């Protein structure tokens, strides 16, 4: 070999080796004294020098910001078991970027973290200290300043409320007597956000830091799902850099809440993952009950009681009754007062509440259990129904789901605006995935209640094979078991649609429809050419004798000055009321309270529906597409 040639004798070789060793050592020392410079691609906030006065609690771990790059390999943390259904190519590549360790002698403060400096542009610095909620005046002041949209109004109002505020005590007195053990698992709180308002986002972060005991809070991981608002860029990086234990992960693709949460989870190191919306405020003592239940059984998926933060006033409005999370046949989530049967089974008002499903806003789950049971469905888009999928998967595959009354977190319920079309479509797609994966033969019941989902499933034919394989691999039970054991109320017989589908008028050969473009409430029911693709034509005549407007579960056939219109379905009321229709064997639809019949009347270009004395003429005869006689359970 070339290197050996000048030296042919043994001692000479030895000298050469020694020389090499010394040289190596020297190089190593030089390298350690001069670490490589910061990579050039970091945003300015990351290479900024921090003021020496900065104080940090170092026993709480390092503050970090991670950047994501497209061209590098993603490697999961070593202690994590392999993912079962996480499609790594769907997530972004993560490059951990530990910040330089800060001066350890500075700012050690026992007991709590310290906020060093708040960016001066924020309104809340001038805000007077208040306990909670905004005053009437705040609302007026803000709205008088300029014409603001509801969202801007909400943001401006939120900015006037301190980032740190104490919430009123709303827990049951018995909760205050509970003492959590010392050996609870640790939590990683994952907050993902897309263009969240500065103040609501940071109030969430501060409230977690202020309420979660340090011993149990491993970290907060913020996942920026490609926000565009300027303040969420370098100003947020700077702000977060000053908070110990808070990490910021930025995505350079819009992942949606589901996948952004999963991305956060891949970087988490705590024993338990707590997924939380980026506009929450935690009540003292919220975390310990969650951790303690999971410590007792790692397959429990648990949620706090979610209280309301009113978007108009930012007041914290606690729920007073014991509630559980349920789903309906449109696969929408609802809160429901705990039924008597379940209430009786509780040992105390602080006992965990067995819940068919958890809400979407805050949920805690053991990290390994989450990953080993297939996390969230990675093919779900943006957001919606992922909480139902997580819950059903837990119940059906050996776990359980609970709401814990002593754990309370407030969630900002946004203005009543209907969600954007994009969000609605995403939620519908996710529901179809949920139905195709977990509902088995009951998916038809879902499709009957949601004809728009049916059309979507036919048009897009989503591929759920990976999820179905997961289900088989985990040996999960069927949805029938869920209905029989966990939520038998889901399909009470009185609500079972007896007749459904399009409602044909025998005389005119057209179908009942509502032609309003936007506002369906109050819409006059008319006849229009029958069409399978119009969800507005899908109706259900239920065992309660109501005619539900298929696309909108809350709308029912009602009568105003003898004309048939859509109104909100009456929840409770007299035994017989305005919205009751008897579908008689001869095809007549009798409005029970008036005894008159639904008749199609042609006037000018319209074919409206009116009540007329029953005489059995063809324009008073009706037919539904389907007669449902099968017992669904
Ligand atoms: N979110 C996100 N990416 C998205 C949509 C939502 O990161 O594409 C975040 C959002 O900022 C919030 C959470 O996901 O923290 C849940 O969304 P949202 O609060 O709008 O859902 P809701 O509470 O209305 O069901
Ligand atoms: Mn939310």
XYZ file of C-alpha atoms and ligand atoms in Angstrom:
659
model
C 0.000 0.000 0.000
C 1.157 3.449 -0.780
C 1.340 4.730 2.783
C 3.782 2.057 3.929
C 6.258 2.441 1.186
C 8.736 4.991 2.686
C 9.151 2.989 5.871
C 9.945 -0.655 5.594
C 11.028 -1.466 9.180
C 8.819 -2.339 12.234
C 9.881 0.509 14.649
C 9.329 3.042 11.932
C 5.751 1.766 11.464
C 5.137 2.111 15.205
C 6.385 5.704 15.207
C 4.088 6.491 12.341
C 1.047 5.034 14.112
C 1.833 7.035 17.259
C 2.113 10.176 15.168
C -1.300 9.461 13.604
C -2.887 8.942 17.031
C -1.498 12.259 18.345
C -2.684 14.083 15.261
C -6.191 12.621 15.684
C -6.336 13.709 19.322
C -5.248 17.236 18.423
C -7.960 17.521 15.755
C -10.600 16.324 18.217
C -9.620 19.008 20.770
C -9.769 21.765 18.174
C -13.178 20.596 16.986
C -14.592 20.622 20.526
C -13.424 24.170 21.213
C -14.975 25.488 17.986
C -18.386 24.000 17.290
C -19.663 24.423 13.744
C -21.486 27.720 13.104
C -25.309 27.905 13.024
C -26.648 26.567 9.784
C -27.499 29.327 7.356
C -31.074 28.256 6.724
C -32.335 29.024 10.214
C -34.796 31.872 10.509
C -33.361 34.978 12.162
C -35.076 34.319 15.478
C -33.095 31.166 15.964
C -29.675 32.627 15.515
C -30.481 35.664 17.635
C -28.363 36.214 20.686
C -30.371 36.120 23.858
C -29.979 38.802 26.394
C -27.798 37.751 29.281
C -30.496 38.855 31.732
C -32.691 36.111 30.400
C -33.783 33.790 33.156
C -34.814 30.233 32.619
C -35.712 27.337 34.738
C -33.156 24.852 33.644
C -34.499 21.883 35.491
C -37.450 22.001 33.152
C -35.522 21.049 30.061
C -34.377 22.989 27.075
C -36.457 25.215 24.905
C -36.286 24.120 21.321
C -37.413 25.066 17.929
C -37.362 22.474 15.235
C -37.324 23.174 11.585
C -38.532 20.811 8.981
C -36.779 20.025 5.787
C -38.085 18.180 2.829
C -35.001 16.321 1.728
C -33.904 14.491 4.838
C -34.876 11.171 6.236
C -37.306 11.037 9.110
C -36.087 8.850 11.916
C -38.421 8.159 14.808
C -37.130 8.370 18.335
C -35.371 5.201 19.288
C -37.555 4.330 22.223
C -40.710 4.438 20.162
C -42.099 1.223 18.808
C -42.630 1.199 15.045
C -45.749 2.884 13.794
C -48.488 0.683 12.633
C -50.427 2.922 10.365
C -48.558 6.160 10.338
C -47.653 6.880 6.764
C -44.342 8.550 7.104
C -44.348 9.990 3.633
C -47.461 11.871 4.639
C -45.716 13.597 7.448
C -42.875 15.947 7.168
C -39.306 15.212 7.820
C -38.206 16.396 11.208
C -34.765 17.650 12.035
C -34.289 18.256 15.741
C -32.523 21.480 16.329
C -31.558 21.890 19.933
C -30.949 25.500 20.825
C -27.648 26.441 22.334
C -27.747 25.861 26.055
C -28.314 29.076 27.848
C -26.274 30.475 30.601
C -27.107 28.082 33.370
C -26.315 30.431 36.219
C -28.871 32.987 35.084
C -32.428 33.249 36.159
C -32.832 30.092 38.180
C -36.187 30.574 39.792
C -37.644 28.077 42.141
C -41.127 26.880 41.466
C -42.201 28.651 38.317
C -41.028 29.619 34.892
C -40.499 33.262 34.117
C -41.524 35.234 31.122
C -38.679 37.492 30.169
C -40.131 39.982 27.798
C -43.340 40.308 25.917
C -43.359 41.692 22.407
C -44.390 45.315 22.753
C -46.970 45.312 19.991
C -49.484 43.347 21.983
C -52.518 45.079 23.351
C -52.770 42.905 26.408
C -49.828 44.584 28.068
C -51.961 47.599 28.674
C -54.877 45.513 29.831
C -55.842 45.918 33.456
C -55.492 42.795 35.558
C -58.790 40.983 35.877
C -59.824 37.724 37.199
C -61.688 36.423 34.263
C -63.982 37.412 31.456
C -64.161 40.704 29.678
C -66.245 43.584 30.888
C -69.131 44.852 28.843
C -67.052 47.931 28.123
C -64.290 45.964 26.476
C -66.705 44.612 23.996
C -68.185 48.017 23.275
C -64.805 49.743 23.044
C -63.484 47.285 20.592
C -66.548 47.262 18.396
C -66.702 51.035 18.319
C -63.117 51.431 17.196
C -63.781 50.237 13.693
C -66.112 47.985 11.799
C -64.760 44.584 12.697
C -65.666 41.150 11.487
C -66.708 38.709 14.246
C -63.300 37.051 14.039
C -61.388 40.336 14.297
C -63.663 41.407 17.092
C -62.939 38.209 18.938
C -59.197 38.650 18.409
C -59.217 42.281 19.506
C -61.200 41.424 22.606
C -58.989 38.469 23.434
C -55.933 40.686 23.110
C -57.278 42.858 25.920
C -57.497 40.031 28.365
C -54.289 39.169 30.196
C -52.395 36.180 28.881
C -52.338 34.834 32.393
C -55.585 34.903 34.287
C -57.071 32.904 37.120
C -60.229 30.989 36.313
C -63.090 30.714 38.788
C -63.155 27.525 40.872
C -65.746 25.310 39.259
C -64.801 21.856 40.460
C -66.871 19.751 42.802
C -65.609 20.248 46.402
C -64.673 16.564 46.543
C -62.200 17.110 43.708
C -60.217 19.453 45.941
C -59.675 16.654 48.426
C -58.049 14.379 45.875
C -54.288 14.054 46.261
C -52.461 12.807 43.191
C -49.651 10.369 43.845
C -46.033 11.372 43.326
C -45.399 8.834 40.662
C -47.718 9.879 37.895
C -46.586 9.511 34.289
C -45.319 12.653 32.567
C -47.223 14.531 29.883
C -46.348 16.092 26.553
C -48.979 18.663 25.681
C -49.322 19.022 21.926
C -50.910 22.206 20.645
C -51.241 22.431 16.914
C -52.483 25.578 15.301
C -53.234 27.134 11.986
C -53.447 30.923 12.060
C -54.598 30.990 15.662
C -54.904 34.457 17.226
C -51.732 35.411 19.083
C -53.430 36.005 22.393
C -55.586 32.886 22.440
C -52.624 30.717 21.459
C -50.359 32.144 24.131
C -53.058 32.145 26.752
C -53.316 28.412 26.097
C -49.557 27.978 26.506
C -49.426 30.058 29.692
C -52.394 28.382 31.203
C -50.805 24.953 30.707
C -47.540 26.211 32.211
C -49.357 27.817 35.124
C -51.553 24.875 36.001
C -49.604 21.712 35.190
C -47.223 20.663 37.971
C -43.643 20.799 36.714
C -42.952 17.260 37.814
C -45.598 15.956 35.432
C -45.252 18.315 32.499
C -42.467 17.068 30.269
C -42.960 19.629 27.532
C -45.368 21.623 25.452
C -44.984 21.032 21.738
C -46.436 23.713 19.504
C -47.009 22.543 15.958
C -47.449 25.376 13.502
C -49.545 24.003 10.678
C -48.362 26.455 8.052
C -49.802 29.597 9.582
C -49.626 32.684 7.430
C -50.146 35.408 10.001
C -46.953 37.408 10.369
C -46.992 37.509 14.155
C -46.930 33.730 14.340
C -43.589 33.711 12.563
C -40.467 35.233 14.092
C -42.320 37.018 16.931
C -43.650 33.667 18.084
C -40.239 32.025 17.739
C -38.760 34.745 19.920
C -41.510 34.521 22.475
C -41.397 30.750 22.712
C -37.607 30.759 22.952
C -38.031 32.457 26.303
C -40.302 29.821 27.752
C -38.620 26.761 29.125
C -39.999 23.439 28.067
C -41.939 24.870 25.153
C -40.919 23.612 21.751
C -42.016 24.874 18.401
C -42.295 22.645 15.392
C -43.070 24.248 12.079
C -44.558 22.413 9.190
C -43.916 23.590 5.661
C -46.991 21.816 4.331
C -50.548 22.231 5.530
C -51.082 19.006 7.396
C -54.455 19.601 9.000
C -55.103 19.135 12.687
C -55.073 15.341 12.543
C -51.670 14.951 10.965
C -50.217 17.992 12.726
C -51.095 16.316 16.024
C -49.424 13.127 14.827
C -46.358 15.057 13.820
C -46.202 16.575 17.298
C -46.611 13.103 18.770
C -43.589 11.773 16.911
C -41.407 14.304 18.730
C -42.997 13.916 22.146
C -41.034 12.283 24.931
C -43.568 12.341 27.772
C -45.357 9.139 28.786
C -48.745 10.583 27.963
C -49.792 12.713 25.003
C -52.294 15.467 25.648
C -53.694 16.854 22.418
C -55.211 20.253 22.996
C -56.739 22.874 20.720
C -54.805 26.104 20.548
C -57.581 28.168 22.190
C -58.036 26.556 25.573
C -57.571 27.558 29.188
C -56.856 24.984 31.824
C -58.333 24.942 35.241
C -55.982 24.215 38.169
C -55.712 20.484 38.766
C -56.825 19.529 35.257
C -53.821 17.377 34.385
C -53.443 15.125 37.409
C -56.760 13.229 37.099
C -55.981 12.490 33.438
C -52.522 11.151 34.240
C -53.732 9.221 37.211
C -56.438 7.370 35.232
C -53.949 6.514 32.501
C -51.446 5.343 35.104
C -54.131 2.921 36.345
C -54.678 1.507 32.878
C -52.668 2.548 29.845
C -55.495 1.752 27.460
C -57.782 4.471 28.804
C -58.432 7.404 26.523
C -59.481 10.288 28.755
C -60.770 13.820 28.420
C -61.489 16.645 30.800
C -64.901 18.198 31.124
C -64.812 20.865 28.454
C -66.210 24.175 29.670
C -67.171 26.990 27.389
C -65.139 30.128 26.878
C -67.598 32.454 25.246
C -66.201 33.993 22.089
C -68.105 37.240 22.603
C -67.073 37.907 26.185
C -64.270 35.421 26.858
C -66.088 34.489 30.025
C -65.473 31.036 31.402
C -68.825 29.306 31.520
C -68.614 26.028 33.394
C -70.994 23.236 32.601
C -72.993 22.322 35.676
C -74.313 18.898 34.866
C -72.524 15.581 34.467
C -72.218 15.009 30.757
C -70.875 12.442 28.402
C -69.738 12.615 24.786
C -71.929 10.917 22.219
C -72.255 10.633 18.465
C -75.308 10.567 16.208
C -75.960 8.821 12.943
C -74.532 11.698 10.997
C -71.347 11.000 12.931
C -71.495 14.385 14.634
C -70.295 14.792 18.197
C -72.613 16.052 20.977
C -72.553 16.494 24.716
C -75.422 14.798 26.488
C -76.521 14.870 30.137
C -75.543 11.591 31.727
C -78.521 9.189 31.510
C -80.042 8.113 34.796
C -78.823 4.539 34.395
C -75.194 5.641 34.108
C -75.605 8.266 36.819
C -76.771 5.635 39.264
C -73.693 3.573 38.547
C -71.327 6.345 39.692
C -69.804 5.905 43.113
C -69.288 9.637 43.591
C -69.806 12.859 41.644
C -66.088 12.806 40.964
C -66.003 9.284 39.507
C -64.863 8.863 35.902
C -67.711 8.938 33.426
C -67.720 6.160 30.887
C -68.276 7.968 27.635
C -69.068 6.594 24.161
C -66.715 9.170 22.625
C -64.326 11.949 23.618
C -64.572 15.524 22.363
C -62.070 16.804 19.825
C -60.640 19.717 21.802
C -58.642 18.003 24.545
C -57.744 14.350 24.893
C -55.040 12.447 26.754
C -53.675 9.064 25.776
C -50.657 6.976 26.643
C -47.992 7.660 24.028
C -47.067 4.049 23.346
C -50.675 2.948 23.363
C -51.455 5.683 20.831
C -48.644 4.648 18.508
C -49.159 0.906 18.910
C -52.842 1.106 18.101
C -52.403 3.053 14.898
C -52.499 6.655 16.136
C -54.995 8.747 14.172
C -56.018 7.790 10.654
C -53.238 9.478 8.644
C -55.447 9.740 5.581
C -57.962 11.933 7.343
C -57.823 15.449 6.016
C -57.742 18.759 7.896
C -59.939 17.970 10.871
C -63.216 16.503 12.016
C -64.359 13.078 13.262
C -60.839 12.100 14.314
C -62.016 12.157 17.932
C -64.757 9.687 17.049
C -62.297 7.432 15.267
C -59.929 7.485 18.232
C -62.814 6.677 20.589
C -64.347 3.876 18.541
C -60.923 2.356 17.997
C -60.318 2.420 21.731
C -63.652 0.815 22.639
C -63.570 -1.762 19.877
C -59.939 -2.770 20.291
C -59.716 -3.397 24.015
C -59.452 0.112 25.477
C -61.954 2.463 27.055
C -63.014 6.092 26.959
C -63.757 8.376 29.898
C -64.554 11.956 30.828
C -63.097 12.947 34.190
C -65.273 15.381 36.177
C -62.396 16.749 38.274
C -60.398 17.716 35.201
C -61.698 20.912 33.617
C -60.490 22.782 30.573
C -62.190 25.715 28.860
C -62.413 25.733 25.083
C -63.147 28.800 23.024
C -66.185 28.035 20.959
C -65.940 30.213 17.922
C -68.645 32.403 16.445
C -71.700 30.636 15.147
C -70.490 31.084 11.565
C -70.921 27.952 9.552
C -67.561 26.294 8.902
C -65.931 26.950 5.548
C -66.836 24.689 2.646
C -63.317 23.295 2.764
C -63.675 22.333 6.436
C -67.108 20.832 5.849
C -65.824 18.748 2.960
C -62.856 17.569 4.981
C -65.092 16.589 7.892
C -67.414 14.717 5.543
C -64.506 12.839 3.964
C -63.265 11.897 7.417
C -66.689 10.634 8.410
C -66.794 8.470 5.303
C -63.401 7.026 6.265
C -64.661 6.404 9.774
C -67.785 4.657 8.484
C -65.918 2.559 5.929
C -63.380 1.495 8.538
C -65.330 0.954 11.726
C -69.079 0.804 11.126
C -69.294 -2.506 9.252
C -72.804 -3.053 7.921
C -74.000 -0.065 9.944
C -72.322 2.224 7.465
C -75.544 2.027 5.448
C -77.416 3.565 8.348
C -74.915 6.415 8.329
C -75.295 6.847 4.587
C -79.063 6.928 4.955
C -78.718 9.783 7.410
C -76.103 11.534 5.366
C -76.858 11.224 1.668
C -74.134 13.753 0.874
C -71.639 11.381 2.494
C -73.085 8.584 0.407
C -72.551 10.563 -2.799
C -69.031 11.404 -1.689
C -68.174 7.783 -0.948
C -69.439 6.742 -4.355
C -67.561 9.524 -6.131
C -64.259 9.189 -4.285
C -64.223 5.551 -3.193
C -61.746 6.168 -0.379
C -59.120 3.535 0.249
C -59.396 2.360 3.846
C -57.635 -0.969 3.434
C -54.738 -0.012 5.663
C -57.117 0.973 8.432
C -59.146 -2.215 7.997
C -55.948 -4.253 8.216
C -55.106 -2.453 11.432
C -58.497 -3.407 12.757
C -57.879 -7.060 11.964
C -54.368 -6.950 13.355
C -55.601 -5.512 16.631
C -58.420 -8.058 16.767
C -61.096 -5.403 17.206
C -64.769 -6.049 17.862
C -67.610 -5.049 15.559
C -69.638 -1.867 15.712
C -72.588 -3.990 16.727
C -70.780 -4.683 19.995
C -70.337 -0.955 20.532
C -74.071 -0.393 20.020
C -75.002 -3.262 22.276
C -72.607 -2.532 25.148
C -71.410 1.034 25.044
C -74.097 3.146 23.441
C -77.390 1.294 23.033
C -79.266 4.606 22.890
C -77.750 5.388 19.510
C -80.611 3.839 17.718
C -83.750 4.092 19.801
C -86.613 2.593 17.915
C -88.869 5.670 18.051
C -86.334 7.600 16.025
C -85.850 4.856 13.512
C -86.829 6.114 10.082
C -89.822 4.147 8.906
C -89.839 5.712 5.470
C -86.963 7.446 3.811
C -85.516 8.726 0.564
C -87.205 11.006 -1.926
C -90.834 11.883 -1.414
C -92.682 11.484 -4.734
C -95.950 13.165 -5.465
C -98.133 10.691 -7.334
C -100.176 13.322 -9.136
C -97.402 15.514 -10.498
C -94.545 13.001 -10.555
C -92.104 15.397 -8.898
C -90.269 15.207 -5.573
C -90.298 17.360 -2.431
C -87.281 19.660 -2.343
C -86.029 22.931 -0.903
C -84.552 25.330 -3.393
C -83.045 27.912 -1.040
C -79.406 28.604 -1.828
C -78.159 29.356 1.654
C -80.630 29.676 4.491
C -82.641 26.503 4.727
C -84.443 27.494 7.894
C -87.915 28.690 6.930
C -87.485 27.471 3.370
C -90.762 26.682 1.591
C -90.972 23.051 0.540
C -91.670 22.752 -3.187
C -91.825 20.068 -5.834
C -88.876 19.730 -8.201
C -87.693 17.136 -10.724
C -86.618 14.059 -8.774
C -82.868 13.653 -8.486
C -80.710 11.149 -6.628
C -77.833 13.565 -6.415
C -79.782 16.280 -4.567
C -79.360 15.675 -0.863
C -82.122 18.224 -0.301
C -84.521 15.580 -1.539
C -83.555 12.972 1.010
C -86.204 12.831 3.746
C -86.977 10.587 6.661
C -90.338 9.963 8.220
C -89.506 8.783 11.721
C -91.287 6.678 14.286
C -92.085 9.969 16.040
C -94.050 10.979 12.974
C -91.741 13.807 12.025
C -90.460 14.362 8.517
C -86.774 15.110 8.867
C -85.031 16.989 6.141
C -82.235 14.557 5.299
C -79.286 16.853 4.755
C -79.871 18.863 7.915
C -80.824 16.673 10.795
C -82.293 19.522 12.822
C -84.800 20.613 10.206
C -88.322 19.231 10.081
C -91.437 19.721 7.960
C -93.599 22.339 9.674
C -96.562 24.463 8.677
C -96.949 28.224 8.480
C -100.262 29.662 7.282
C -101.046 26.286 5.788
C -97.871 26.245 3.724
C -95.269 23.500 4.328
C -91.901 24.924 5.337
C -88.705 23.787 7.099
C -88.265 24.632 10.767
C -85.976 23.475 13.555
C -87.262 20.152 14.815
C -89.140 20.478 18.089
C -87.114 18.687 20.759
C -89.723 18.569 23.481
C -93.298 19.603 23.385
C -96.872 18.428 23.520
C -97.561 14.855 22.538
C -98.971 16.063 19.249
C -97.721 19.200 17.627
C -97.231 21.144 14.411
C -94.514 18.817 13.083
C -96.363 15.522 13.309
C -97.440 13.849 10.103
C -99.246 10.571 9.704
C -98.220 8.677 6.598
C -101.283 6.632 5.831
C -101.413 3.356 3.947
C -103.362 5.005 1.114
C -100.474 7.439 0.478
C -101.946 10.518 2.185
C -99.724 12.538 4.500
C -101.989 13.874 7.199
C -100.940 16.835 9.326
C -102.139 15.339 12.576
C -102.936 18.483 14.564
C -105.069 20.077 11.818
C -106.329 16.873 10.257
C -105.576 18.262 6.788
C -103.547 16.656 4.002
C -100.328 17.718 2.318
C -101.164 18.689 -1.247
C -99.019 19.885 -4.150
C -100.480 23.037 -5.651
C -99.338 24.454 -8.963
C -99.359 28.246 -9.115
C -97.566 30.153 -11.852
C -94.179 28.415 -12.174
C -94.161 26.976 -8.686
C -95.392 23.769 -7.221
C -95.763 24.515 -3.517
C -97.035 22.287 -0.748
C -100.092 23.332 1.222
C -102.512 21.820 3.703
C -105.896 21.133 2.202
C -108.885 19.117 3.364
C -108.164 15.481 2.594
C -109.996 14.205 -0.474
C -107.565 11.628 -1.846
C -106.870 13.343 -5.198
C -103.601 12.379 -6.880
C -101.780 15.572 -5.825
C -102.420 14.518 -2.202
C -100.840 11.094 -2.639
C -97.246 10.472 -1.743
C -94.639 7.760 -1.850
C -91.244 7.425 -0.187
C -88.384 5.607 -1.889
C -87.824 3.212 0.971
C -89.910 1.482 3.579
C -87.606 0.409 6.422
C -88.778 -2.573 8.328
C -85.452 -4.123 9.346
C -84.467 -4.011 12.999
C -81.153 -2.156 12.939
C -79.735 -3.431 16.212
N -55.822 23.235 13.142
C -54.634 22.976 12.497
N -54.652 22.791 11.141
C -55.802 22.835 10.423
C -57.020 23.076 11.104
C -57.000 23.255 12.468
O -53.588 22.918 13.115
O -55.752 22.643 9.217
C -55.817 23.390 14.601
C -56.580 24.587 15.115
O -55.749 25.726 15.166
C -57.006 24.116 16.482
C -57.218 22.626 16.292
O -56.483 22.270 15.135
O -55.981 24.278 17.432
C -58.682 22.241 16.128
O -59.318 23.083 15.201
P -60.618 23.938 15.581
O -60.466 24.510 16.916
O -60.891 24.860 14.441
O -61.713 22.832 15.642
P -63.057 22.949 16.477
O -62.695 23.173 17.905
O -63.786 24.090 15.875
O -63.666 21.596 16.231
Mn -61.270 24.243 18.843
